[in-house]
Tab-separated table of C-alpha atoms and ligand atoms in Angstrom:
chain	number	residue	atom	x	y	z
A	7	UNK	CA	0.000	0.000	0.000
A	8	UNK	CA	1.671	3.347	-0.705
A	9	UNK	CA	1.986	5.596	2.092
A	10	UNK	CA	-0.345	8.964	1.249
A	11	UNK	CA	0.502	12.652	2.387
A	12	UNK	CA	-0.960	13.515	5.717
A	13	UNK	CA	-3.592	15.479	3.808
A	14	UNK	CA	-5.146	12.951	2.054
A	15	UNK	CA	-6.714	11.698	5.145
A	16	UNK	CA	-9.139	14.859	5.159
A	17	UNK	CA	-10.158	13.715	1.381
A	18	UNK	CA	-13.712	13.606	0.346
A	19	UNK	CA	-15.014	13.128	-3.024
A	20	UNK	CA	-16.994	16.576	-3.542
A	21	UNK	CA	-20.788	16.064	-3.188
A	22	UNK	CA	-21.682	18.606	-5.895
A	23	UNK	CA	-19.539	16.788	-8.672
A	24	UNK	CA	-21.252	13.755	-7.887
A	25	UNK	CA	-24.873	15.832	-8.017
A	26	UNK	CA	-23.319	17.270	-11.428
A	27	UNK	CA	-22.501	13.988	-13.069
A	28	UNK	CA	-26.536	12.798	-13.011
A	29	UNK	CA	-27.750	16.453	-13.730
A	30	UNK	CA	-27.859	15.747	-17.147
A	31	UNK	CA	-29.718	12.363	-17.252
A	32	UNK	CA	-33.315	13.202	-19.479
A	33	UNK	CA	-35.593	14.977	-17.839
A	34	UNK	CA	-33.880	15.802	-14.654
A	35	UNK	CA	-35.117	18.692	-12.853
A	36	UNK	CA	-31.622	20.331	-11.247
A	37	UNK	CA	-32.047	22.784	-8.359
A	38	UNK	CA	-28.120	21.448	-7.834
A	39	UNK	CA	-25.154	23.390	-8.942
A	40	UNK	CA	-24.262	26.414	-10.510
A	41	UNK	CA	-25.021	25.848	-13.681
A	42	UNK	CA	-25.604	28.620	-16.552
A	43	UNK	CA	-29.059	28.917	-18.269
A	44	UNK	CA	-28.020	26.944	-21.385
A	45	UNK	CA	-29.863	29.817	-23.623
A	46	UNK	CA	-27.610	32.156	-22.277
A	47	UNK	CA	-24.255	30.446	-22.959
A	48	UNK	CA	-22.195	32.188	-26.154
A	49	UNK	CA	-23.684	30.801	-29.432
A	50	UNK	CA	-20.817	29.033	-30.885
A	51	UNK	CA	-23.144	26.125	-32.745
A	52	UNK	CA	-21.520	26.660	-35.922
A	53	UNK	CA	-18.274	25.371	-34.444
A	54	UNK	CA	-19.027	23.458	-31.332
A	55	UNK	CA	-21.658	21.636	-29.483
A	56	UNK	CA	-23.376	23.934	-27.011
A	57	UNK	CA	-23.162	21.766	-24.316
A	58	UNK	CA	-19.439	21.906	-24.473
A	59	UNK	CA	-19.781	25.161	-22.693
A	60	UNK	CA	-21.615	23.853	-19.910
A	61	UNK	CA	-19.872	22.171	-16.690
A	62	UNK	CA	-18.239	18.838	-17.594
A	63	UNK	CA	-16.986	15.902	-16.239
A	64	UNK	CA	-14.076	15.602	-13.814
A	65	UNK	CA	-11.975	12.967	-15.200
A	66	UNK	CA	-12.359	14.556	-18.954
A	67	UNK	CA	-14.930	13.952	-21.913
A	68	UNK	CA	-15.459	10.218	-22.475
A	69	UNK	CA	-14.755	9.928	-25.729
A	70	UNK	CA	-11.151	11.354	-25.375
A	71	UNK	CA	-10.423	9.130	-22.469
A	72	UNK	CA	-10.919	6.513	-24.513
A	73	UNK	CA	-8.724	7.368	-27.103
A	74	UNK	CA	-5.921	7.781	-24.953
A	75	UNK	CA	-6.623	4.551	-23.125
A	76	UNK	CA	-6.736	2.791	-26.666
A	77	UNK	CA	-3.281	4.554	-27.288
A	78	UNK	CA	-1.523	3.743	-23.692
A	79	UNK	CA	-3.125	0.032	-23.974
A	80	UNK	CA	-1.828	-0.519	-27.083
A	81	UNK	CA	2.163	0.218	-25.556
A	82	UNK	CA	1.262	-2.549	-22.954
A	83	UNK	CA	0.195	-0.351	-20.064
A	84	UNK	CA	-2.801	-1.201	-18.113
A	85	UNK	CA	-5.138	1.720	-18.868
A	86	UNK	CA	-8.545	0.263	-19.203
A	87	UNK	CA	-11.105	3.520	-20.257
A	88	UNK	CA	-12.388	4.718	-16.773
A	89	UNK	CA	-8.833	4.893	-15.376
A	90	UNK	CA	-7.353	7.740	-17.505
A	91	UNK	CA	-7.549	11.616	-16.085
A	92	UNK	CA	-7.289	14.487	-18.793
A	93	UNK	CA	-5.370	17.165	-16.982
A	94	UNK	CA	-4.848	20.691	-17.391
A	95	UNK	CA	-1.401	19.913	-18.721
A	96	UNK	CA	0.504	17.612	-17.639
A	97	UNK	CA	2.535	20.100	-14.984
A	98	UNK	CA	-0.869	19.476	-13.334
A	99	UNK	CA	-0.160	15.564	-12.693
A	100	UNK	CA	2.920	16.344	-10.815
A	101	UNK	CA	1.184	18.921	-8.738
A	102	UNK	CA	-1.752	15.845	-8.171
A	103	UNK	CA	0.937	12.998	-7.401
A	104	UNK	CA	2.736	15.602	-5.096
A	105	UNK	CA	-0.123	16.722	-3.170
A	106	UNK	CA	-1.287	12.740	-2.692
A	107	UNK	CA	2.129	11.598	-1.610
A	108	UNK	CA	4.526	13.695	-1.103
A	109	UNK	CA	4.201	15.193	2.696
A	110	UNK	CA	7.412	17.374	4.474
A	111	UNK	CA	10.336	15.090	4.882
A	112	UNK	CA	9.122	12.468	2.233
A	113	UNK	CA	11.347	11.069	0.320
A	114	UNK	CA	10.900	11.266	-3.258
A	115	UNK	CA	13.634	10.101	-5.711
A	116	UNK	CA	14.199	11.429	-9.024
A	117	UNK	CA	17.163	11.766	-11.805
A	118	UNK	CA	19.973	14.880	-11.135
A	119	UNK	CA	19.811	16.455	-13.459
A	120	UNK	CA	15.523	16.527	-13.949
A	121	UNK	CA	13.167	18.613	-14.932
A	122	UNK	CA	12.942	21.646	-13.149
A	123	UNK	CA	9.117	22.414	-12.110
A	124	UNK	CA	8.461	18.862	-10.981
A	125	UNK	CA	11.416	19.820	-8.462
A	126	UNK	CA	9.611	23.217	-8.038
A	127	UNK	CA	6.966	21.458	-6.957
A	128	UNK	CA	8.005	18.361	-4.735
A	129	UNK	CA	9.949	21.035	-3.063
A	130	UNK	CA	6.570	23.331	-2.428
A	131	UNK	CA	5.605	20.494	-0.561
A	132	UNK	CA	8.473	19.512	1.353
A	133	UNK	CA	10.457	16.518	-0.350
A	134	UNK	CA	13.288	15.449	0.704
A	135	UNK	CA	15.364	14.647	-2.349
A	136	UNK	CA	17.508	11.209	-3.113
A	137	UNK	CA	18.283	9.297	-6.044
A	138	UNK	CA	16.392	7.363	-8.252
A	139	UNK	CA	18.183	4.023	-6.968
A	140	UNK	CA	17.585	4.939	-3.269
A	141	UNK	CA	15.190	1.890	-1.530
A	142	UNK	CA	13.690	4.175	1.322
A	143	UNK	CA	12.101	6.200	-1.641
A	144	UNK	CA	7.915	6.674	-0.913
A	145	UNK	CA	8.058	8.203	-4.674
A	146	UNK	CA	9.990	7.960	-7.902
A	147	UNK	CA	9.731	10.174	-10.216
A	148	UNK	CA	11.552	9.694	-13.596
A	149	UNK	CA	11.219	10.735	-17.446
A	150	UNK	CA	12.882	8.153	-19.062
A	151	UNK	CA	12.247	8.775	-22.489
A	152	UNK	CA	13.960	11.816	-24.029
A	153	UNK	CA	14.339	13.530	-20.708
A	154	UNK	CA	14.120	16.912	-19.995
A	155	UNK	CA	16.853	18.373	-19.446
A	156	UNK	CA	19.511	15.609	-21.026
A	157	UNK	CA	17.634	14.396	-23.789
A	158	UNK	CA	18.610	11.296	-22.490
A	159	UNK	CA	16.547	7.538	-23.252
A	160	UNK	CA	16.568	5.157	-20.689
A	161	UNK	CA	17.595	1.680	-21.814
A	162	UNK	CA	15.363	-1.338	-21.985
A	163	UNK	CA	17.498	-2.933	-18.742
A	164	UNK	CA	17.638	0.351	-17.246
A	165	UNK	CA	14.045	0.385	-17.465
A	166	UNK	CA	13.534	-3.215	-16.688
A	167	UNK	CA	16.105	-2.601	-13.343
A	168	UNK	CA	13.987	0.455	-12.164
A	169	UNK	CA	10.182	-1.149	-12.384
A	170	UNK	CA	11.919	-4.101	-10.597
A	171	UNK	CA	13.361	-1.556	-7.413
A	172	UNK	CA	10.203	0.094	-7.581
A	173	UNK	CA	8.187	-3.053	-6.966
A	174	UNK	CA	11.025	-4.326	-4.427
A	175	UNK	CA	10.884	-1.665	-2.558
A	176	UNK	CA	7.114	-0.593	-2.844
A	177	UNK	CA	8.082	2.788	-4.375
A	178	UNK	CA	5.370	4.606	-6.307
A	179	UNK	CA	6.769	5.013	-9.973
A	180	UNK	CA	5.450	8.285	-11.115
A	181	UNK	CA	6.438	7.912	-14.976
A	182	UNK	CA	6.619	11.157	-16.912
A	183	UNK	CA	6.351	11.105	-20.699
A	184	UNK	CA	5.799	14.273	-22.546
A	185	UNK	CA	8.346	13.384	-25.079
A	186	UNK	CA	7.686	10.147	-26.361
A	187	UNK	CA	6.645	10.552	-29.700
A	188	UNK	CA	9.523	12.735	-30.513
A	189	UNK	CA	11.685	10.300	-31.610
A	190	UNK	CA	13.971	10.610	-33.887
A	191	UNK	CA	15.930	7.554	-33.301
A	192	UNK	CA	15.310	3.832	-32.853
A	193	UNK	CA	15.906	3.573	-29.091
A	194	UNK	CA	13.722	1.643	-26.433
A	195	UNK	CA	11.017	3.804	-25.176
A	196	UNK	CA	8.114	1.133	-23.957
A	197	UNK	CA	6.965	2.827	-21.101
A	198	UNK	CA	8.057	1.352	-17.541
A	199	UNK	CA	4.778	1.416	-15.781
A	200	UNK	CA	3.740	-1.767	-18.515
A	201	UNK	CA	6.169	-3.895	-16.564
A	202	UNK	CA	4.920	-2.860	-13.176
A	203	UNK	CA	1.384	-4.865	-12.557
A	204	UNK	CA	0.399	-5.352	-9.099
A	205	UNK	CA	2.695	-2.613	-8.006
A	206	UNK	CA	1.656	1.031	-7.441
A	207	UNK	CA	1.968	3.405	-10.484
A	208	UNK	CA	1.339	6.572	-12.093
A	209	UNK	CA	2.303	7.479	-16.149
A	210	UNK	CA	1.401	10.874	-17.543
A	211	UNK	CA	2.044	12.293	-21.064
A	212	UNK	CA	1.035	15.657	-22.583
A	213	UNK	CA	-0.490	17.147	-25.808
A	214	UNK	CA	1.492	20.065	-25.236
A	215	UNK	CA	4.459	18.701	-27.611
A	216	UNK	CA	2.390	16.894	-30.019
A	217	UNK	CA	-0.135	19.617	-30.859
A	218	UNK	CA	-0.581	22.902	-29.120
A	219	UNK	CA	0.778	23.575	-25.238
A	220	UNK	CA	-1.540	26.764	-25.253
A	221	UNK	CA	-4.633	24.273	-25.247
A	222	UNK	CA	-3.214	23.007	-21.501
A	223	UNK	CA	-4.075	19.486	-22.300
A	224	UNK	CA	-2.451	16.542	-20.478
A	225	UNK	CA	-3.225	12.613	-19.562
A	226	UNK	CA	-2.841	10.667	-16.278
A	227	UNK	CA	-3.570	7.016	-15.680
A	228	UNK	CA	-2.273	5.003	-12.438
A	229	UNK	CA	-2.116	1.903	-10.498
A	230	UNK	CA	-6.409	1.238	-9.258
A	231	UNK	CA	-4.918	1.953	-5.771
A	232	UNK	CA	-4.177	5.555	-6.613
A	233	UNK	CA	-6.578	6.624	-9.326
A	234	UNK	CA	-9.894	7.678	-7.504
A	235	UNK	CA	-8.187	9.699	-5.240
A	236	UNK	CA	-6.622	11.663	-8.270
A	237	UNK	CA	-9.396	11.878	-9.339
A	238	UNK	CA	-10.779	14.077	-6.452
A	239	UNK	CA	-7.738	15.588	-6.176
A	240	UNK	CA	-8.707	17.062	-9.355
A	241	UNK	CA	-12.036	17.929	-8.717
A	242	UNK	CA	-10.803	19.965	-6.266
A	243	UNK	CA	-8.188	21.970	-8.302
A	244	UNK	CA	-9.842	22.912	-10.943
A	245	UNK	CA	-13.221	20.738	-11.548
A	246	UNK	CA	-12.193	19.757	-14.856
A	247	UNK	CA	-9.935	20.796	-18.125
A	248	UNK	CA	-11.526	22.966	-20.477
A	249	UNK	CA	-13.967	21.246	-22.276
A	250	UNK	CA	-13.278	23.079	-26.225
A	251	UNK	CA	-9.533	22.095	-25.767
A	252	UNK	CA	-10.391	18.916	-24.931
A	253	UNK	CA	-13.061	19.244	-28.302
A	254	UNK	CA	-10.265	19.935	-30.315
A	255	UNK	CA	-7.408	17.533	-28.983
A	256	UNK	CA	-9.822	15.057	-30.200
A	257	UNK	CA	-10.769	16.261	-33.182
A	258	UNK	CA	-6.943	16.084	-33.670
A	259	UNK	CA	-6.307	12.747	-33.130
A	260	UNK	CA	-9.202	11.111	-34.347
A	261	UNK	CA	-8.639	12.424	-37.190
A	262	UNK	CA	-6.843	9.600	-39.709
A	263	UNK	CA	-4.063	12.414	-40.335
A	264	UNK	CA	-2.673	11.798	-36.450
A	265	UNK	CA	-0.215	9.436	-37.354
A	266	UNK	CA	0.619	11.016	-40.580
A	267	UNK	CA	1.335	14.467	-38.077
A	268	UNK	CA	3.521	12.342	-35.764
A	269	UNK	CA	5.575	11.398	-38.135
A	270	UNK	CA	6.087	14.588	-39.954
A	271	UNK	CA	6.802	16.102	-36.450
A	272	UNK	CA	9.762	14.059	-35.720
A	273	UNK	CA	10.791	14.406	-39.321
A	274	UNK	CA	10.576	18.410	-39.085
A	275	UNK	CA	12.172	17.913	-35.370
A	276	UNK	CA	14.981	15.327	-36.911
A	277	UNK	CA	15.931	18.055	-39.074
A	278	UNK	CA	16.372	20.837	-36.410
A	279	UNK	CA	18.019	18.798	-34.448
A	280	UNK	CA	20.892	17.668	-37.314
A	281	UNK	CA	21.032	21.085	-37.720
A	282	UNK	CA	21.853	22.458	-34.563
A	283	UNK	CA	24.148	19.611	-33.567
A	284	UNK	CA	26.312	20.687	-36.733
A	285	UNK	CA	26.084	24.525	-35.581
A	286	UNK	CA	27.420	23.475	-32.130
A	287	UNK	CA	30.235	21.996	-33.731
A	288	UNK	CA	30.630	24.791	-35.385
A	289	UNK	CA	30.788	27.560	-32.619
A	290	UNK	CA	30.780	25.171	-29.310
A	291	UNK	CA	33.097	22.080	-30.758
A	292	UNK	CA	36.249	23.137	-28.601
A	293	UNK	CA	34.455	24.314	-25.790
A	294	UNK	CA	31.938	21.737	-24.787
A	295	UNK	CA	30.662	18.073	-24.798
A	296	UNK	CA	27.273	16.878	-25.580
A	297	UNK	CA	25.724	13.867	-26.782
A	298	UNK	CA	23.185	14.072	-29.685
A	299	UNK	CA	19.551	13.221	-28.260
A	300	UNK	CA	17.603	10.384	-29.937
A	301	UNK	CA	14.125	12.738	-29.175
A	302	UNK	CA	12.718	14.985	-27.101
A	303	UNK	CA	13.595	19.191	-27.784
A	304	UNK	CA	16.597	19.619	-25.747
A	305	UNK	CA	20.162	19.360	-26.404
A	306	UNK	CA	22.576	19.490	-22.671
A	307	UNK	CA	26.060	20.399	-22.753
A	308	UNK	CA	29.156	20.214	-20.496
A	309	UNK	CA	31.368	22.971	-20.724
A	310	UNK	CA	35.000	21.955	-20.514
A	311	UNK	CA	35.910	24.900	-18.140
A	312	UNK	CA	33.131	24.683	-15.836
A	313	UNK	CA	31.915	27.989	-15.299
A	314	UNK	CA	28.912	28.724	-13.574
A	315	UNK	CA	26.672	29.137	-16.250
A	316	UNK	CA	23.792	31.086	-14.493
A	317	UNK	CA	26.666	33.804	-14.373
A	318	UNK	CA	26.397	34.168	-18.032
A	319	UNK	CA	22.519	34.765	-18.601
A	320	UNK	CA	21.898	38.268	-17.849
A	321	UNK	CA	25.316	39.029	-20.473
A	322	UNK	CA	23.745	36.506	-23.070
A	323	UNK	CA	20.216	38.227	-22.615
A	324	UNK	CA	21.405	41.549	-23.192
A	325	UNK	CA	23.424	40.056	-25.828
A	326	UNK	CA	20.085	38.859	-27.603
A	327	UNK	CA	20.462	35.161	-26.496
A	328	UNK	CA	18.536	33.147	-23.694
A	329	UNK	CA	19.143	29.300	-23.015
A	330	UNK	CA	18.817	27.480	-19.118
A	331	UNK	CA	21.852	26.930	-17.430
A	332	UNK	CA	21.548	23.445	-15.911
A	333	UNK	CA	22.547	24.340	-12.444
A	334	UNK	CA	18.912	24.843	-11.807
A	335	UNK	CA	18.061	21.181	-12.833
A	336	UNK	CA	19.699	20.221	-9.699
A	337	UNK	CA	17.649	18.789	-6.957
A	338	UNK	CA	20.794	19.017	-4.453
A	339	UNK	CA	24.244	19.947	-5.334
A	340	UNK	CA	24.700	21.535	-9.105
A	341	UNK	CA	26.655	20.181	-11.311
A	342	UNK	CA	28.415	23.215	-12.630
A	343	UNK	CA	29.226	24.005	-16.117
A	344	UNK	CA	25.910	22.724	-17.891
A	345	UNK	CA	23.482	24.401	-20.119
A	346	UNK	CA	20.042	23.476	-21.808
A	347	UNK	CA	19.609	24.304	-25.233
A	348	UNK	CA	16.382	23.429	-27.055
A	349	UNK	CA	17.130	23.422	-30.663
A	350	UNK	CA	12.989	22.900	-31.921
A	351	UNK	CA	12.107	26.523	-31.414
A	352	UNK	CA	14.755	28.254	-33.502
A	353	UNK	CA	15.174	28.390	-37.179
A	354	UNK	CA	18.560	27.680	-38.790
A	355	UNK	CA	19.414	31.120	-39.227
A	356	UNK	CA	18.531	32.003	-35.511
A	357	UNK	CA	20.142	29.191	-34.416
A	358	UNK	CA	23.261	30.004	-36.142
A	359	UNK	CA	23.315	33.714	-35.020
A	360	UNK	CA	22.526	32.475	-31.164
A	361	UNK	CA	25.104	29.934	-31.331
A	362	UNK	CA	27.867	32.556	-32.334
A	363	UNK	CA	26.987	35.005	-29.632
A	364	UNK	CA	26.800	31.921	-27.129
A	365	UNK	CA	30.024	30.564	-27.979
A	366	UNK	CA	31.889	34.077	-27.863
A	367	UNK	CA	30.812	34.657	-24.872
A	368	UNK	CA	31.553	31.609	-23.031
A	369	UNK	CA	35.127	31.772	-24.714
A	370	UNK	CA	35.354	35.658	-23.351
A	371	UNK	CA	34.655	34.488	-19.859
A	372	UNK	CA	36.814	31.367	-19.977
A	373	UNK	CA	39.928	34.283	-21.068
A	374	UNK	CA	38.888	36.284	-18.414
A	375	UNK	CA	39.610	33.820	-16.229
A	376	UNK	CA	42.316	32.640	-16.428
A	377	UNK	CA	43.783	36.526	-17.192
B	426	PLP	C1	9.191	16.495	-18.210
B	426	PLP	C2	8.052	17.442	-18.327
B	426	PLP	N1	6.924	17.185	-17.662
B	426	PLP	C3	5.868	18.000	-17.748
B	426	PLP	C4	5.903	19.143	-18.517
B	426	PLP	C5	4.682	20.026	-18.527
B	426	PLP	O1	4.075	20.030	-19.764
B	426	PLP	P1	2.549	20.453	-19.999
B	426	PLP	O2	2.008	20.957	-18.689
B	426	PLP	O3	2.598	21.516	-21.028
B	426	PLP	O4	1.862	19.202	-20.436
B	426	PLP	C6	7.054	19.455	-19.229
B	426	PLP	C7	7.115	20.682	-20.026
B	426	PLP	O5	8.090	21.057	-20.608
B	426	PLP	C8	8.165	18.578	-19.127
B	426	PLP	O6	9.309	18.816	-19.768
């Protein structure tokens, strides 16, 4: 049984969303809720159904649950229909998990370097930091699969080794997968939580890379022991995602052209990244190390004279460049000397002309010190 946050024990399921889910049944009379006359909602008929504007359900419109359960079934994970969530972005799943498990002093293992606002938030509720191979862990929480910041992939062992600790140890896996279908690579990218049955789990991925981040559209499923209390977790952030994103997410991927957009994102993502790996050659080749990513947006480089690279932002802003420096990837101790570059955003031209200023800098500073 995994161990829940302190808070969890003053959970309730909220009594209006479960008077809102039968307000809607034919010929139900609703005194319940506060729900707009549906006459007096925007007429948008020409472009979506009215009711879409209404109150909806919690977990997310049926019919896109579905779809993503077909999707996450089909990669071997155990996601039958009524267990998926649609979030409000996936950055809302880590605030969920958190807020179920994570209590002051709990401690929750992830990957140094990792991605930044899940540490932003494990921290808001008082984590205690370790690494992903630590035993004593309550929670895991990894992106294997193109991660952000490394670019890194996991490999099939590597996977296979951490669903096995997990389960040993009873440590909730909390798998997080916005990058997965930006591959550009054959690597190994099954998801872990398909080898963990019987043990406690929760996988997340996002529509945010795939289609439109402005739309705030994520997808949770977990492990039957931790889903319904998601679920009201949910309820009580924000009732549920917007309903019209949600309309058009699955418009999207119904639509037979899904696949066909997959692909030609990775091919159009394939291309940057070629690209940008030759311009670091170009302008970073004696100065740093990096290792091309298979997927994902990001690439992460070493510098061989390891400055502090947060000490170079505010010359490369004014300069006209931005980029992250890794040191804030860190849960504990930085690593100093690393820097996150995504290479999707930029064209080749930009990319060429930030590289340039980027690389002249770093080389100014590296003179300076050692003036
Ligand atoms: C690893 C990871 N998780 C979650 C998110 C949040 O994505 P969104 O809330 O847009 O789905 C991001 C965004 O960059 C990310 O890199």
């Amino acid at each position: 049984m995994p161990t829940f946050s302190d808070r969890i024990d003053g959970l309730r399921p909220s009594p209006i969303r479960t008077i809102l889910s039968v307000v809607d049944r034919p010929g139900m009379v609703s005194f319940a809720g506060g729900l707009p006359a549906t006459t007096m909602l925007p007429d948008w008929s020409g472009s979506f159904a009215p009711d879409l504007l209404q109150y909806g359900p919690s977990e997310g419109e049926p019919a896109l649950r579905r779809a993503v359960a077909e999707r996450l079934r089909a990669l071997g994970v155990d996601a039958p229909d009524d267990r998926v969530i649609i979030l409000s972005g996936s950055q809302q799943g880590i605030d969920l998990v958190a807020k179920l498990l994570v209590d002051p002093g709990t401690v929750t293992a992830v990957e140094q370097p990792t991605y930044l606002a899940a540490l932003q938030v494990f921290r808001f509720y008082g984590a205690r930091f370790t690494d992903l191979a630590d035993p004593t862990a309550s929670l895991a929480y990894a992106v294997p699969t193109f991660a952000n910041p490394t670019g890194a992939c996991m490999s099939d062992a590597a996977r296979a080794a951490l669903a096995d600790a997990c389960r040993d140890s009873g440590t909730v896996l909390f798998e997080d997968d916005p990058y997965r279908e930006l591959a550009y690579d054959a690597v190994d990218r099954a998801p872990i939580v398909a080898r963990m049955h019987g043990a406690s789990w929760v996988y997340q991925g996002s529509f945010s890379k795939t289609f439109a981040p402005g739309l705030r559209l994520g997808f949770m499923t977990a492990s039957a022991d931790l889903f319904d209390r998601l679920v009201i977790l949910k309820q009580a952030v924000d009732l549920h995602s917007s309903r019209l994103s949600q309309q058009i997410v699955l418009d999207a991927v119904s639509d037979g052209d899904w696949t066909d957009r997959l692909e030609r994102l990775a091919d159009f993502y394939r291309a940057r990244r070629d690209d940008f790996d030759s311009l670091l050659t170009r302008y970073l080749g004696d100065l740093a190390d990096w290792r091309r990513p298979s997927g994902g947006l990001f690439f992460w480089l070493t510098l061989r004279d390891r400055i502090d690279t947060r000490t170079l932002l505010d010359d490369a802003v004014a300069a006209g460049v931005a980029f992250m420096p890794g040191e804030e990837f860190y849960a504990d101790e930085p690593e100093l000397g690393t820097m996150r570059l995504n290479f999707s955003h930029s064209d080749s031209a930009d990319a060429d002309r930030g590289l340039a200023i980027l690389a002249d800098l770093i080389a100014e500073r590296i003179a300076a010190r050692s003036r």
